[in-house]
Short mmCIF file of C-alpha atoms in Angstrom, two decimals:
data_model
loop_
_atom_site.label_atom_id
_atom_site.label_comp_id
_atom_site.label_asym_id
_atom_site.label_seq_id
_atom_site.Cartn_x
_atom_site.Cartn_y
_atom_site.Cartn_z
CA UNK A 215 -0.40 -0.12 -0.22
CA UNK A 216 1.13 3.33 -0.94
CA UNK A 217 2.17 5.32 1.58
CA UNK A 218 -0.21 8.61 1.84
CA UNK A 219 0.16 12.23 2.23
CA UNK A 220 -3.27 13.52 2.96
CA UNK A 221 -2.79 16.16 5.73
CA UNK A 222 0.09 17.46 7.69
CA UNK A 223 0.61 19.12 11.05
CA UNK A 224 1.85 22.29 9.87
CA UNK A 225 1.35 24.44 13.44
CA UNK A 226 2.24 23.56 16.74
CA UNK A 227 2.35 25.52 20.34
CA UNK A 228 3.08 24.15 23.37
CA UNK A 229 2.04 26.68 26.72
CA UNK A 230 5.69 28.05 28.26
CA UNK A 231 3.85 27.86 32.08
CA UNK A 232 3.27 24.93 33.63
CA UNK A 233 1.59 27.16 36.87
CA UNK A 234 -0.40 29.79 35.61
CA UNK A 235 -1.43 31.50 38.86
CA UNK A 236 -5.53 32.36 39.43
CA UNK A 237 -5.22 34.93 36.13
CA UNK A 238 -5.60 32.17 33.82
CA UNK A 239 -8.11 30.15 32.64
CA UNK A 240 -7.51 26.67 31.41
CA UNK A 241 -10.35 27.85 28.04
CA UNK A 242 -7.82 30.61 28.37
CA UNK A 243 -4.24 28.94 27.58
CA UNK A 244 -6.44 26.70 25.14
CA UNK A 245 -7.43 30.11 22.68
CA UNK A 246 -3.51 31.96 23.50
CA UNK A 247 -2.85 27.91 21.98
CA UNK A 248 -4.73 28.49 18.77
CA UNK A 249 -3.83 31.55 17.79
CA UNK A 250 0.22 31.18 18.21
CA UNK A 251 -0.04 27.92 16.98
CA UNK A 252 -2.24 29.64 14.07
CA UNK A 253 0.35 31.96 14.03
CA UNK A 254 3.23 29.14 13.31
CA UNK A 255 1.77 27.91 10.48
CA UNK A 256 0.46 31.29 9.02
CA UNK A 257 -2.56 30.88 8.67
CA UNK A 258 -5.81 33.07 9.82
CA UNK A 259 -8.50 32.36 12.38
CA UNK A 260 -10.54 31.81 9.43
CA UNK A 261 -8.69 29.69 7.32
CA UNK A 262 -10.56 27.01 10.31
CA UNK A 263 -12.88 24.39 8.91
CA UNK A 264 -12.70 21.46 11.84
CA UNK A 265 -12.55 21.81 15.17
CA UNK A 266 -11.37 18.97 17.60
CA UNK A 267 -12.14 19.60 21.54
CA UNK A 268 -11.92 16.80 24.53
CA UNK A 269 -14.65 19.32 26.66
CA UNK A 270 -11.32 19.17 29.68
CA UNK A 271 -11.70 23.15 30.27
CA UNK A 272 -14.95 23.77 31.10
CA UNK A 273 -16.81 26.15 28.71
CA UNK A 274 -15.37 24.50 26.27
CA UNK A 275 -16.04 20.96 24.10
CA UNK A 276 -18.51 20.58 20.84
CA UNK A 277 -21.18 23.20 22.46
CA UNK A 278 -18.81 25.77 23.50
CA UNK A 279 -15.24 25.87 22.06
CA UNK A 280 -16.59 27.35 18.44
CA UNK A 281 -18.26 29.49 19.93
CA UNK A 282 -15.96 31.10 22.42
CA UNK A 283 -12.86 31.00 19.96
CA UNK A 284 -15.14 31.73 17.13
CA UNK A 285 -14.29 30.28 14.45
CA UNK A 286 -17.86 28.71 12.34
CA UNK A 287 -16.27 24.89 11.73
CA UNK A 288 -18.43 22.76 9.33
CA UNK A 289 -16.73 19.25 11.08
CA UNK A 290 -16.58 19.13 13.99
CA UNK A 291 -14.93 16.14 16.43
CA UNK A 292 -15.26 15.83 20.26
CA UNK A 293 -13.48 12.58 21.39
CA UNK A 294 -12.47 12.67 24.66
CA UNK A 295 -10.87 8.83 25.51
CA UNK A 296 -8.46 11.08 28.52
CA UNK A 297 -4.64 11.91 27.68
CA UNK A 298 -4.82 9.73 23.86
CA UNK A 299 -7.24 12.83 22.51
CA UNK A 300 -5.69 14.11 21.15
CA UNK A 301 -4.06 11.97 19.54
CA UNK A 302 -6.99 10.27 17.67
CA UNK A 303 -7.99 13.80 17.15
CA UNK A 304 -4.40 14.66 14.91
CA UNK A 305 -5.74 11.06 13.22
CA UNK A 306 -9.46 11.78 12.67
CA UNK A 307 -7.96 15.44 11.32
CA UNK A 308 -6.87 13.61 9.06
CA UNK A 309 -9.61 11.14 7.69
CA UNK A 310 -11.53 14.18 7.56
CA UNK A 311 -9.31 16.05 5.71
CA UNK A 312 -8.40 13.23 3.11
CA UNK A 313 -12.35 13.23 2.76
CA UNK A 314 -13.13 16.11 2.18
CA UNK A 315 -14.12 17.51 4.55
CA UNK A 316 -12.27 20.00 5.79
CA UNK A 317 -9.09 21.65 5.51
CA UNK A 318 -7.64 23.04 7.75
CA UNK A 319 -8.03 21.47 11.15
CA UNK A 320 -7.58 23.06 15.39
CA UNK A 321 -6.58 20.70 18.37
CA UNK A 322 -6.56 22.67 21.27
CA UNK A 323 -5.62 21.83 25.28
CA UNK A 324 -5.85 24.15 28.27
CA UNK A 325 -5.94 23.06 32.09
CA UNK A 326 -5.27 24.35 35.20
CA UNK A 327 -4.68 20.76 37.23
CA UNK A 328 -2.11 22.44 38.78
CA UNK A 329 -3.40 26.05 39.81
CA UNK A 330 -6.79 24.14 41.28
CA UNK A 331 -4.53 21.18 43.17
CA UNK A 332 -6.43 18.03 41.34
CA UNK A 333 -5.41 15.22 42.70
CA UNK A 334 -4.84 12.96 39.67
CA UNK A 335 -3.22 10.24 40.57
CA UNK A 336 -3.64 10.11 44.26
CA UNK A 337 -7.82 10.71 44.44
CA UNK A 338 -9.05 8.08 44.33
CA UNK A 339 -13.09 6.38 43.72
CA UNK A 340 -15.21 9.86 43.23
CA UNK A 341 -18.68 7.55 45.70
CA UNK A 342 -20.33 11.05 43.95
CA UNK A 343 -22.58 11.61 40.90
CA UNK A 344 -25.03 8.62 39.51
CA UNK A 345 -24.09 4.41 40.68
CA UNK A 346 -22.29 2.93 37.44
CA UNK A 347 -21.45 -0.75 37.23
CA UNK A 348 -17.98 0.30 37.45
CA UNK A 349 -17.84 2.01 39.68
CA UNK A 350 -20.36 0.05 41.85
CA UNK A 351 -17.59 -2.75 41.91
CA UNK A 352 -14.41 -0.70 42.30
CA UNK A 353 -14.27 1.92 44.45
CA UNK A 354 -15.45 0.52 47.57
CA UNK A 355 -11.33 -0.62 47.02
CA UNK A 356 -9.57 2.45 47.01
CA UNK A 357 -7.97 2.62 44.22
CA UNK A 358 -6.13 4.91 43.07
CA UNK A 359 -5.06 5.83 38.92
CA UNK A 360 -1.25 5.15 39.92
CA UNK A 361 -2.42 2.12 41.87
CA UNK A 362 -3.17 1.01 38.18
CA UNK A 363 -0.34 1.42 36.85
CA UNK A 364 1.35 0.01 39.42
CA UNK A 365 -0.31 -3.93 39.53
CA UNK A 366 0.69 -3.27 36.14
CA UNK A 367 4.36 -3.10 36.47
CA UNK A 368 4.60 -5.44 39.33
CA UNK A 369 2.43 -7.96 37.02
CA UNK A 370 5.24 -7.14 34.58
CA UNK A 371 7.78 -7.43 36.72
CA UNK A 372 6.13 -11.35 37.58
CA UNK A 373 5.90 -12.20 33.41
CA UNK A 374 9.01 -10.90 32.06
CA UNK A 375 11.37 -10.69 35.28
CA UNK A 376 11.91 -6.75 34.40
CA UNK A 377 13.50 -4.91 37.44
CA UNK A 378 13.47 -1.39 39.75
CA UNK A 379 15.91 -0.38 37.36
CA UNK A 380 15.95 -1.32 33.82
CA UNK A 381 12.05 0.70 34.73
CA UNK A 382 14.16 3.74 36.56
CA UNK A 383 16.06 3.71 33.42
CA UNK A 384 13.60 5.83 31.69
CA UNK A 385 13.13 7.94 34.16
CA UNK A 386 16.98 8.62 34.05
CA UNK A 387 17.14 9.25 30.04
CA UNK A 388 13.49 11.36 31.12
CA UNK A 389 15.18 13.66 33.02
CA UNK A 390 18.62 14.30 31.06
CA UNK A 391 16.64 15.72 28.19
CA UNK A 392 14.58 17.83 30.28
CA UNK A 393 17.48 19.32 31.15
CA UNK A 394 18.80 20.13 27.63
CA UNK A 395 14.82 22.35 28.45
CA UNK A 396 14.51 25.63 28.66
CA UNK A 397 10.72 25.22 30.14
CA UNK A 398 10.96 21.82 31.60
CA UNK A 399 13.60 23.04 33.62
CA UNK A 400 11.72 25.84 34.78
CA UNK A 401 8.07 23.93 35.15
CA UNK A 402 10.59 21.78 37.67
CA UNK A 403 10.92 24.18 39.46
CA UNK A 404 8.53 27.02 39.35
CA UNK A 405 6.01 23.17 40.92
CA UNK A 406 9.23 22.78 43.35
CA UNK A 407 11.16 19.32 42.46
CA UNK A 408 13.76 18.55 45.33
CA UNK A 409 16.46 19.05 42.84
CA UNK A 410 16.26 20.35 39.61
CA UNK A 411 19.30 18.87 37.57
CA UNK A 412 19.61 14.94 36.39
CA UNK A 413 18.49 11.39 37.78
CA UNK A 414 20.78 8.65 38.64
CA UNK A 415 18.51 4.60 38.24
CA UNK A 416 19.41 4.77 42.33
CA UNK A 417 17.40 8.27 42.14
CA UNK A 418 14.70 6.73 41.15
CA UNK A 419 14.79 2.85 43.03
CA UNK A 420 15.50 5.34 46.32
CA UNK A 421 12.74 7.15 46.11
CA UNK A 422 9.46 6.87 48.56
CA UNK A 423 6.30 4.24 47.01
CA UNK A 424 3.65 5.34 45.90
CA UNK A 425 2.02 2.93 45.11
CA UNK A 426 4.15 -0.23 45.06
CA UNK A 427 6.44 -1.25 42.57
CA UNK A 428 6.27 2.43 41.63
CA UNK A 429 8.10 4.77 43.49
CA UNK A 430 7.93 9.34 42.74
CA UNK A 431 10.48 9.37 40.56
CA UNK A 432 8.54 6.62 38.06
CA UNK A 433 5.81 9.31 38.30
CA UNK A 434 4.26 11.96 35.99
CA UNK A 435 4.67 15.96 37.83
CA UNK A 436 0.00 17.61 37.73
CA UNK A 437 1.18 21.00 36.49
CA UNK A 438 -1.01 23.65 34.80
CA UNK A 439 -0.91 24.44 30.72
CA UNK A 440 -1.78 22.79 26.80
CA UNK A 441 -0.99 23.18 23.63
CA UNK A 442 -2.22 23.18 20.04
CA UNK A 443 -1.92 21.92 16.37
CA UNK A 444 -3.32 23.06 13.63
CA UNK A 445 -3.30 20.63 10.98
CA UNK A 446 -4.01 20.46 6.93
CA UNK A 447 -4.58 19.19 4.36
CA UNK A 448 -1.56 18.58 1.46
CA UNK A 449 -2.59 21.99 -0.48
CA UNK A 450 -3.16 24.08 2.52
CA UNK A 451 -0.04 22.62 3.64
CA UNK A 452 1.76 23.95 0.72
CA UNK A 453 0.72 27.43 2.02
CA UNK A 454 2.09 27.04 5.27
CA UNK A 455 5.20 28.63 7.71
CA UNK A 456 7.37 25.95 7.78
CA UNK A 457 7.57 22.55 5.39
CA UNK A 458 4.79 20.07 7.19
CA UNK A 459 5.59 17.56 9.06
CA UNK A 460 2.43 14.76 7.19
CA UNK A 461 0.40 11.95 9.07
CA UNK A 462 1.13 8.66 7.80
CA UNK A 463 -0.06 6.26 10.03
CA UNK A 464 -2.89 6.12 13.07
CA UNK A 465 -4.62 3.70 14.39
CA UNK A 466 -6.68 3.26 18.02
CA UNK A 467 -7.87 0.73 20.06
CA UNK A 468 -9.58 0.38 23.79
CA UNK A 469 -8.30 -2.10 26.19
CA UNK A 470 -10.26 -3.01 29.52
CA UNK A 471 -10.46 -5.38 33.04
CA UNK A 472 -10.39 -9.30 30.85
CA UNK A 473 -10.77 -12.02 32.29
CA UNK A 474 -8.16 -13.76 31.97
CA UNK A 475 -7.31 -11.11 30.10
CA UNK A 476 -3.08 -10.00 29.90
CA UNK A 477 -2.80 -6.35 31.36
CA UNK A 478 1.29 -6.33 31.33
CA UNK A 479 -0.56 -5.94 27.04
CA UNK A 480 -1.66 -3.04 26.03
CA UNK A 481 -4.47 -1.39 23.61
CA UNK A 482 -1.39 -0.23 21.60
CA UNK A 483 -1.10 -4.16 20.58
CA UNK A 484 -4.04 -3.63 18.12
CA UNK A 485 -3.48 0.00 16.97
CA UNK A 486 0.27 -0.09 17.15
CA UNK A 487 0.38 -3.04 13.84
CA UNK A 488 -2.12 -0.93 12.32
CA UNK A 489 -1.15 2.73 11.92
CA UNK A 490 2.81 0.95 10.95
CA UNK A 491 0.60 -1.12 8.52
CA UNK A 492 -0.98 2.08 6.82
CA UNK A 493 2.69 3.90 6.85
CA UNK A 494 4.26 0.81 5.29
CA UNK A 495 7.56 1.17 8.25
CA UNK A 496 8.40 -0.61 10.45
CA UNK A 497 8.70 -0.07 13.80
CA UNK A 498 13.54 -0.38 13.83
CA UNK A 499 12.73 3.02 11.02
CA UNK A 500 11.55 5.34 13.32
CA UNK A 501 13.72 7.68 13.68
CA UNK A 502 11.95 9.35 17.25
CA UNK A 503 9.48 8.30 19.42
CA UNK A 504 7.12 9.55 21.46
CA UNK A 505 5.99 6.97 24.47
CA UNK A 506 3.03 9.03 27.08
CA UNK A 507 4.93 8.75 30.15
CA UNK A 508 2.20 9.29 32.88
CA UNK A 509 3.91 5.79 34.66
CA UNK A 510 7.68 4.63 33.69
CA UNK A 511 5.82 1.08 33.01
CA UNK A 512 3.51 3.34 30.91
CA UNK A 513 6.04 3.86 28.48
CA UNK A 514 7.43 -0.44 29.12
CA UNK A 515 4.37 -1.54 27.83
CA UNK A 516 4.08 1.40 24.49
CA UNK A 517 7.49 0.31 23.11
CA UNK A 518 6.88 -3.77 23.28
CA UNK A 519 3.30 -2.83 22.30
CA UNK A 520 4.40 -0.75 19.05
CA UNK A 521 6.76 -3.44 18.77
CA UNK A 522 10.11 -1.75 19.30
CA UNK A 523 10.94 -4.51 21.56
CA UNK A 524 9.81 -7.76 21.33
CA UNK A 525 7.07 -8.55 24.39
CA UNK A 526 8.31 -8.69 27.85
CA UNK A 527 11.36 -7.38 26.36
CA UNK A 528 11.45 -4.04 27.49
CA UNK A 529 13.91 -4.14 30.24
CA UNK A 530 16.50 -5.02 27.83
CA UNK A 531 15.38 -2.56 25.33
CA UNK A 532 15.68 0.98 27.91
CA UNK A 533 19.05 -0.03 29.17
CA UNK A 534 20.89 -0.40 26.31
CA UNK A 535 23.77 1.96 25.95
CA UNK A 536 22.80 4.45 23.42
CA UNK A 537 19.37 3.52 22.98
CA UNK A 538 16.51 6.63 23.87
CA UNK A 539 19.22 9.15 24.37
CA UNK A 540 19.27 11.72 21.76
CA UNK A 541 22.52 11.45 21.20
CA UNK A 542 22.19 7.71 21.32
CA UNK A 543 24.17 5.51 18.81
CA UNK A 544 20.37 3.55 18.79
CA UNK A 545 16.56 4.72 17.60
CA UNK A 546 14.90 5.94 18.51
CA UNK A 547 14.86 8.50 20.92
CA UNK A 548 12.72 9.76 23.83
CA UNK A 549 10.64 11.79 25.30
CA UNK A 550 13.60 14.34 23.91
CA UNK A 551 11.45 17.30 25.63
CA UNK A 552 11.49 15.90 29.07
CA UNK A 553 8.34 13.96 28.91
CA UNK A 554 5.40 13.48 31.47
CA UNK A 555 8.17 12.51 34.57
CA UNK A 556 9.93 15.53 34.39
CA UNK A 557 8.36 18.80 32.27
CA UNK A 558 4.92 18.33 31.21
CA UNK A 559 1.49 16.66 32.68
CA UNK A 560 -0.99 19.34 33.61
CA UNK A 561 -3.63 15.55 32.94
CA UNK A 562 -4.54 14.80 29.24
CA UNK A 563 -0.31 14.42 28.03
CA UNK A 564 -1.19 13.57 23.99
CA UNK A 565 -0.26 16.43 22.49
CA UNK A 566 2.51 17.30 23.56
CA UNK A 567 3.64 14.04 21.69
CA UNK A 568 1.86 15.24 18.42
CA UNK A 569 3.91 18.65 19.16
CA UNK A 570 7.58 17.48 20.18
CA UNK A 571 7.50 14.75 17.65
CA UNK A 572 6.58 17.73 14.89
CA UNK A 573 9.74 19.71 16.45
CA UNK A 574 11.55 17.20 15.75
CA UNK A 575 11.22 16.34 12.12
CA UNK A 576 10.64 19.36 11.87
CA UNK A 577 14.62 20.82 14.24
CA UNK A 578 13.56 22.72 16.38
CA UNK A 579 13.30 20.37 19.48
CA UNK A 580 15.99 21.61 22.61
CA UNK A 581 17.25 17.73 22.71
CA UNK A 582 17.24 17.94 18.42
CA UNK A 583 17.93 14.44 17.30
CA UNK A 584 20.17 14.07 14.30
CA UNK A 585 18.88 14.31 10.65
CA UNK A 586 15.12 12.82 11.98
CA UNK A 587 12.88 11.41 9.55
CA UNK A 588 10.38 9.81 10.68
CA UNK A 589 8.64 9.60 14.93
CA UNK A 590 5.82 8.02 15.97
CA UNK A 591 3.10 9.50 19.12
CA UNK A 592 1.33 7.00 21.54
CA UNK A 593 -0.50 8.54 23.92
CA UNK A 594 -2.19 5.94 26.26
CA UNK A 595 -5.71 8.19 28.39
CA UNK A 596 -7.24 6.52 30.75
CA UNK A 597 -5.96 3.52 32.86
CA UNK A 598 -3.48 1.50 31.57
CA UNK A 599 -4.39 -1.51 34.42
CA UNK A 600 -8.09 -0.61 33.97
CA UNK A 601 -9.52 0.93 30.73
CA UNK A 602 -8.08 2.85 28.66
CA UNK A 603 -7.57 3.78 24.93
CA UNK A 604 -4.36 4.44 23.20
CA UNK A 605 -3.36 6.37 19.46
CA UNK A 606 -0.96 5.95 17.52
CA UNK A 607 0.58 9.15 14.96
CA UNK A 608 3.56 8.27 12.91
CA UNK A 609 4.41 11.56 11.65
CA UNK A 610 7.17 12.17 8.37
CA UNK A 611 9.47 14.27 7.52
CA UNK A 612 8.31 16.61 4.49
CA UNK B 97 -17.23 -12.57 60.99
CA UNK B 98 -17.65 -8.95 60.98
CA UNK B 99 -13.34 -7.10 61.05
CA UNK B 100 -13.29 -3.15 61.62
CA UNK B 101 -15.56 -0.65 60.79
CA UNK B 102 -13.90 0.72 57.84
CA UNK B 103 -15.37 3.81 55.71
CA UNK B 104 -15.02 2.66 52.44
CA UNK B 105 -16.91 3.97 49.80
CA UNK B 106 -19.68 1.31 49.16
CA UNK B 107 -21.94 0.45 45.97
CA UNK B 108 -24.98 2.27 45.09
CA UNK B 109 -27.88 2.33 43.62
CA UNK B 110 -30.04 2.06 41.77
CA UNK B 111 -27.73 0.58 38.93
CA UNK B 112 -29.12 -2.78 38.02
CA UNK B 113 -26.07 -4.31 36.66
CA UNK B 114 -24.05 -5.34 39.57
CA UNK B 115 -27.85 -5.03 41.78
CA UNK B 116 -27.58 -8.74 41.61
CA UNK B 117 -23.96 -9.41 42.53
CA UNK B 118 -24.36 -7.23 45.64
CA UNK B 119 -27.84 -8.27 46.37
CA UNK B 120 -25.49 -11.71 47.36
CA UNK B 121 -23.02 -10.72 49.23
CA UNK B 122 -25.49 -10.30 51.94
CA UNK B 123 -25.81 -13.94 52.38
CA UNK B 124 -21.78 -14.16 51.84
CA UNK B 125 -22.39 -15.82 48.10
CA UNK B 126 -19.47 -14.34 45.61
CA UNK B 127 -21.47 -15.17 42.12
CA UNK B 128 -20.67 -14.61 38.47
CA UNK B 129 -22.58 -15.92 35.37
CA UNK B 130 -21.85 -18.19 31.62
CA UNK B 131 -23.24 -17.71 28.47
CA UNK B 132 -25.93 -20.02 27.70
CA UNK B 133 -25.07 -19.94 24.45
CA UNK B 134 -21.04 -19.74 24.45
CA UNK B 135 -20.98 -20.19 27.74
CA UNK B 136 -18.13 -18.08 27.90
CA UNK B 137 -17.35 -16.79 31.86
CA UNK B 138 -19.08 -12.78 32.39
CA UNK B 139 -18.39 -10.96 34.77
CA UNK B 140 -18.04 -7.75 35.63
CA UNK B 141 -22.04 -9.13 35.64
CA UNK B 142 -23.61 -7.90 33.03
CA UNK B 143 -27.40 -8.55 31.24
CA UNK B 144 -25.63 -9.82 27.68
CA UNK B 145 -22.62 -11.83 27.32
CA UNK B 146 -19.56 -9.61 26.87
CA UNK B 147 -17.82 -12.51 24.28
CA UNK B 148 -21.18 -13.67 22.04
CA UNK B 149 -24.13 -10.65 22.54
CA UNK B 150 -26.54 -13.01 23.79
CA UNK B 151 -29.09 -12.45 26.49
CA UNK B 152 -29.41 -16.06 27.77
CA UNK B 153 -26.82 -16.26 31.28
CA UNK B 154 -26.83 -18.55 34.87
CA UNK B 155 -25.84 -17.00 36.95
CA UNK B 156 -23.13 -19.48 39.90
CA UNK B 157 -22.01 -18.71 43.21
CA UNK B 158 -18.11 -19.32 43.10
CA UNK B 159 -16.25 -21.35 46.36
CA UNK B 160 -13.98 -18.43 46.86
CA UNK B 161 -10.73 -19.57 45.94
CA UNK B 162 -7.98 -18.42 43.04
CA UNK B 163 -5.30 -16.63 43.12
CA UNK B 164 -3.43 -13.13 43.12
CA UNK B 165 -3.42 -11.68 39.20
CA UNK B 166 -1.61 -9.14 40.18
CA UNK B 167 -0.80 -6.19 43.29
CA UNK B 168 -0.11 -2.73 44.40
CA UNK B 169 0.10 -1.66 48.04
CA UNK B 170 -1.72 2.41 47.68
CA UNK B 171 0.66 4.67 50.15
CA UNK B 172 -0.86 7.69 49.28
CA UNK B 173 -4.71 8.39 48.97
CA UNK B 174 -6.60 11.36 49.17
CA UNK B 175 -9.88 9.23 49.38
CA UNK B 176 -11.38 10.57 51.98
CA UNK B 177 -12.53 6.81 53.16
CA UNK B 178 -9.24 5.95 52.74
CA UNK B 179 -5.90 9.01 53.12
CA UNK B 180 -6.17 8.04 57.49
CA UNK B 181 -6.09 4.27 56.02
CA UNK B 182 -2.37 3.90 56.17
CA UNK B 183 -1.01 1.90 53.35
CA UNK B 184 -3.66 -0.87 50.81
CA UNK B 185 -3.68 -3.63 49.29
CA UNK B 186 -5.61 -2.11 45.50
CA UNK B 187 -5.34 -6.78 43.96
CA UNK B 188 -6.71 -8.40 41.38
CA UNK B 189 -7.83 -11.76 41.62
CA UNK B 190 -8.83 -14.98 39.46
CA UNK B 191 -11.10 -16.95 40.93
CA UNK B 192 -11.11 -20.10 40.20
CA UNK B 193 -13.84 -20.12 37.77
CA UNK B 194 -12.43 -18.29 35.71
CA UNK B 195 -13.35 -14.44 36.58
CA UNK B 196 -11.40 -11.11 37.63
CA UNK B 197 -12.53 -9.37 40.39
CA UNK B 198 -10.81 -5.86 41.80
CA UNK B 199 -10.63 -6.83 45.80
CA UNK B 200 -7.87 -6.62 48.83
CA UNK B 201 -5.63 -9.03 49.88
CA UNK B 202 -6.01 -9.23 53.60
CA UNK B 203 -3.82 -11.47 56.83
CA UNK B 204 -0.37 -11.45 55.74
CA UNK B 205 2.42 -9.16 58.32
CA UNK B 206 3.84 -6.71 55.90
CA UNK B 207 1.53 -6.33 52.13
CA UNK B 208 4.60 -4.82 49.70
CA UNK B 209 6.72 -8.18 50.35
CA UNK B 210 4.11 -10.73 51.31
CA UNK B 211 1.77 -10.40 48.69
CA UNK B 212 2.12 -11.95 45.56
CA UNK B 213 1.94 -12.36 41.97
CA UNK B 214 0.10 -16.48 41.53
CA UNK B 215 -0.68 -16.78 45.92
CA UNK B 216 -3.24 -17.99 46.67
CA UNK B 217 -6.55 -16.61 48.27
CA UNK B 218 -8.63 -17.84 49.40
CA UNK B 219 -12.68 -15.27 50.72
CA UNK B 220 -13.02 -13.40 53.21
CA UNK B 221 -16.24 -11.34 53.40
CA UNK B 222 -15.85 -8.14 55.62
CA UNK B 223 -20.17 -7.24 56.70
CA UNK B 224 -20.63 -3.57 56.52
CA UNK B 225 -23.00 -3.58 59.02
CA UNK B 226 -26.91 -3.02 59.87
CA UNK B 227 -28.68 -4.50 56.09
CA UNK B 228 -25.28 -3.68 53.70
CA UNK B 229 -23.60 -6.20 51.12
CA UNK B 230 -20.73 -7.97 52.83
CA UNK B 231 -17.32 -7.16 51.02
CA UNK B 232 -15.23 -9.79 49.89
CA UNK B 233 -11.97 -9.78 51.39
CA UNK B 234 -9.63 -12.74 50.16
CA UNK B 235 -6.19 -13.59 52.74
CA UNK B 236 -4.35 -16.71 51.32
CA UNK B 237 -5.42 -19.67 51.58
#
């Protein structure tokens, strides 16, 4: 199947602050980012005819966002599958553009999770609202979001012999990249990280357990933030200020607790091969991997399930010298912006995967890989150990 | 047998799918369903088979024996019911009849060290008080 180049990312913006203070709302971050991303693309407000919105910001959503921004789209998508919403939305934007339903799609994200002191990972079950089956079977046990991921790590270690040291390598390389990114350094400083510096495997293993076997330094931050992505048709992309970054493969899937199921296998095992098949490339060809690092285990599962290595061999893969680091000699480099672990995670990190993948393919990263041609953004939303959704977006340089 | 009274969130009703499951716990019965068409095990409870879509299901009582599939001991929880309880485990238990339930494991000294994947466990009921449900906890078998 020939690779299709119907749609491309032409404009991006990452909101620079992770602590916005009381004067800024989530939906203002979206509007600000939209304005900046359209400027990056060299497009105007009036060019936007497709609007994608997860409804994460009060006042937004499929109904509210167009009015708030002042747009008159002819294509509206309000997909929300948690943190991977933006991979799903980018994939849907490409499909809509390929079908001729819109020419210029706008994706925005805004959150003030930190300023609202939202305990995303440790809040536990709600116990309010209309009762649901899942809530009734789970809330009584006090499950937290972090524990949902921790249970996957526990099983991964049991099933494959993956070690704490191997998991810690993911935190170490991500922090190294973060220390090269001024916005990430400011983020960690503003969020009062203990020690805004490079970290070691021992640092990670000696940090306190939040939900065994996950340690503090294996968990993402809770920040404010946001961003925007402009995706254009091939024709429109030719008028953009910068070189287009083509969407060449897309996949999406969901997975959940099943009787007898393998919790170490994510929905990425389903969505990954679809995306790679569509792109007509192999994981070994990928230069840049932007893997959703809500926790180290998320990255481990994404790497394995997308086929960068065989299932259960992710521990060795992430520990190989020269792998994942921006200046390493082995493909791919990974999470070169500093990730959710050390740069930006306001609750739904998926958009930042698209932003940094685009920066890499444009040559604009603070931890720039050498002349990368192919990047993969893999977002994982929901709870890895329970119901979750994995969206894969494969990008190619012009 | 009732252990200490806890402040866990309780299942809330009306919720039509889990209603019969929680009603059965009042008699200390752990129930699950199978499909009369494809014979698949259905859990959490439903009115349809999640394997084939059949609406023809049977209800069974489990013997309450199984193994820990995986576990996490939660050190930090800000939920009001749990934040003062200290560390507590949450586990998936695979029952011998072929269904997987979320629960906790009690009756061990050190939750972090002593609860292992594959460990054999059996159900232990924790009554929630007058007219309330009973929670199926698990302890080493």
